[in-house]
């Protein structure tokens, strides 16, 4: 993939509305609305996102509320606070993270269960 | 000494107690413990679980209420709701359900 540097929404920036596009994105500021991204979205410690999020990969270190759909992976790191429903094949929650909501990993149940 | 429900054991009913419990076999019904529950790789649990700590490397279907911590390890598979102050889900774990960390 092209080594395009990630976009950054800095601490002083607030966005209200829809955000969409390709390329990686780092949010350090605040976003309210809707996010649809083709690649990797990172919400940094200072980031506050109130939005439904669609991305390939999502890493959350800050605050996020809204529903999340990721085609690859969602990681909720230690000091993150997340509220909403998550749908992704891989969801990782670290110790110390706060989360409230539903998780759907498209479970393929092994034999012998259910 | 830890209590172990071995691979070839199947329990259908209720388990309660105040010591750690390791499940390698199959348990259906209800589990309430004052200490820690370990569901190992070979363990299959279809039960509502009420304990202090739960560590899952096997399969669990049911709801979990833990007073301290629930840890879903990379081999763990779980369907159901979890309510606990600390919840960890490792890479590779499979989970479907609701998570509530309200402290």
XYZ file of C-alpha atoms in Angstrom:
217
model
C 0.000 0.000 0.000
C 1.113 3.563 -0.649
C 3.082 5.015 2.221
C 0.899 8.076 2.473
C 1.446 9.817 5.813
C -1.607 9.649 8.066
C -3.907 12.618 8.345
C -4.049 14.297 11.735
C -6.906 16.150 13.368
C -5.046 17.999 16.099
C -6.008 18.867 19.655
C -7.357 22.277 18.811
C -9.700 21.036 16.112
C -13.391 20.228 16.455
C -15.336 18.705 13.616
C -19.068 18.376 13.426
C -20.413 16.446 10.464
C -19.404 13.607 8.238
C -15.850 12.552 7.734
C -14.968 10.047 5.073
C -12.105 8.976 2.886
C -9.118 6.701 2.418
C -5.739 6.810 4.114
C -4.947 6.537 7.792
C -6.255 9.149 10.192
C -5.279 10.184 13.708
C -7.772 12.124 15.800
C -6.402 14.172 18.702
C -9.254 16.667 18.731
C -12.995 16.171 18.747
C -15.315 14.820 16.094
C -19.083 14.702 16.260
C -21.060 13.088 13.477
C -20.103 10.214 11.281
C -16.775 8.717 10.247
C -16.242 6.361 7.336
C -12.632 5.557 6.630
C -11.080 2.995 4.321
C -7.995 2.457 6.445
C -6.738 2.794 9.992
C -8.303 5.258 12.420
C -6.544 6.094 15.681
C -8.253 8.060 18.432
C -5.470 9.418 20.624
C -5.644 10.028 24.390
C -6.866 13.566 23.848
C -9.369 12.583 21.180
C -13.107 12.704 21.818
C -15.321 11.156 19.187
C -19.093 11.052 19.230
C -19.827 9.321 15.985
C -20.745 6.143 14.263
C -17.475 4.838 12.911
C -16.759 2.658 9.945
C -13.133 1.733 9.279
C -10.814 -1.104 8.430
C -8.915 -0.894 11.701
C -9.643 1.218 14.733
C -7.379 1.921 17.700
C -8.910 3.806 20.597
C -6.823 5.448 23.328
C -9.244 8.289 24.068
C -13.014 8.539 24.235
C -15.491 7.228 21.720
C -19.231 6.918 21.791
C -21.283 5.562 18.935
C -21.518 2.383 16.983
C -18.405 0.897 15.425
C -18.075 -1.364 12.423
C -14.574 -2.458 11.464
C -13.722 -4.881 8.692
C -10.533 -6.051 10.390
C -9.942 -5.099 13.971
C -10.855 -2.876 16.913
C -8.439 -2.323 19.807
C -9.540 -0.543 22.986
C -6.384 0.391 24.882
C -5.732 0.923 28.565
C -7.150 4.349 29.295
C -9.793 4.443 26.602
C -13.482 4.961 27.333
C -15.848 3.521 24.795
C -19.640 3.330 24.690
C -21.587 1.719 21.879
C -21.865 -1.428 19.871
C -18.919 -2.977 18.066
C -18.969 -5.290 15.097
C -15.595 -6.591 13.925
C -13.878 -9.942 13.402
C -11.255 -9.101 16.046
C -11.947 -7.010 19.131
C -9.271 -6.525 21.788
C -9.885 -4.882 25.151
C -6.894 -4.107 27.360
C -6.915 -4.114 31.128
C -7.919 -0.700 32.437
C -10.069 0.191 29.469
C -13.689 1.182 29.991
C -16.323 -0.216 27.704
C -20.070 -0.493 27.713
C -21.997 -1.984 24.849
C -22.415 -4.946 22.639
C -19.674 -6.849 20.838
C -20.277 -8.992 17.797
C -17.287 -10.893 16.387
C -19.386 -13.051 14.053
C -18.835 -16.049 16.209
C -18.227 -19.349 14.522
C -19.159 -21.719 17.286
C -17.076 -24.840 17.623
C -18.715 -28.242 17.783
C -20.016 -29.165 21.151
C -21.286 -25.760 22.080
C -24.926 -24.773 21.572
C -5.096 -27.474 46.157
C -7.206 -26.464 43.226
C -10.485 -28.145 42.446
C -10.408 -29.624 38.961
C -13.276 -30.903 36.887
C -11.363 -33.115 34.479
C -11.775 -33.558 30.737
C -13.985 -36.591 30.897
C -16.386 -35.137 33.451
C -19.814 -33.830 32.527
C -21.858 -31.934 35.094
C -25.452 -30.924 34.593
C -26.611 -28.852 37.526
C -25.383 -26.236 39.944
C -21.888 -25.709 41.294
C -21.247 -23.426 44.205
C -18.399 -22.916 46.625
C -15.748 -20.662 48.072
C -12.597 -22.061 46.452
C -10.947 -21.760 43.049
C -12.295 -24.090 40.404
C -10.684 -25.324 37.189
C -12.958 -26.706 34.489
C -11.470 -28.958 31.823
C -14.660 -30.897 31.187
C -18.263 -29.896 30.548
C -20.576 -28.033 32.893
C -24.190 -27.143 32.142
C -26.349 -25.239 34.594
C -25.139 -22.643 37.034
C -21.835 -21.804 38.699
C -21.488 -19.519 41.689
C -18.134 -19.174 43.385
C -16.584 -16.755 45.829
C -13.162 -17.138 44.215
C -11.793 -17.675 40.708
C -13.083 -19.841 37.902
C -10.741 -21.104 35.191
C -12.252 -22.552 32.042
C -9.365 -24.288 30.292
C -8.965 -25.060 26.577
C -10.886 -28.292 26.735
C -13.563 -26.843 29.003
C -17.101 -26.298 27.760
C -19.431 -24.326 30.000
C -23.066 -23.658 29.284
C -24.017 -21.860 32.435
C -24.649 -18.558 34.103
C -21.582 -17.722 36.145
C -21.369 -15.631 39.293
C -17.835 -15.336 40.723
C -15.053 -13.005 41.701
C -12.722 -13.740 38.750
C -13.151 -15.701 35.545
C -10.438 -16.726 33.111
C -11.633 -18.286 29.877
C -9.493 -20.286 27.469
C -12.284 -22.679 26.501
C -15.906 -22.177 25.494
C -18.550 -20.422 27.552
C -22.186 -19.869 26.696
C -24.097 -17.940 29.329
C -24.006 -14.725 31.277
C -21.153 -13.791 33.583
C -21.339 -11.574 36.631
C -17.933 -11.067 38.238
C -17.124 -8.856 41.206
C -13.533 -8.277 40.033
C -12.385 -9.364 36.621
C -13.244 -11.353 33.523
C -10.436 -12.317 31.185
C -11.101 -13.806 27.793
C -7.809 -15.343 26.649
C -6.709 -15.694 23.041
C -8.164 -19.209 22.746
C -11.360 -18.286 24.577
C -14.760 -18.351 22.935
C -17.763 -16.844 24.591
C -21.365 -16.040 23.783
C -23.302 -14.116 26.418
C -23.279 -10.965 28.484
C -20.502 -9.896 30.856
C -20.835 -7.544 33.807
C -17.647 -6.829 35.751
C -15.539 -3.829 36.735
C -12.570 -5.127 34.716
C -12.955 -6.973 31.442
C -10.072 -8.010 29.198
C -10.393 -9.500 25.755
C -7.208 -10.821 24.171
C -6.348 -10.826 20.494
C -7.703 -14.023 18.966
C -10.556 -14.430 21.417
C -14.036 -14.778 20.014
C -16.897 -13.021 21.743
C -20.476 -12.144 21.065
C -22.571 -10.346 23.632
C -22.901 -7.334 25.815
C -20.192 -5.835 28.013
C -20.929 -3.693 31.041
C -18.043 -2.290 33.098
C -20.137 0.071 35.205
C -18.225 0.433 38.404
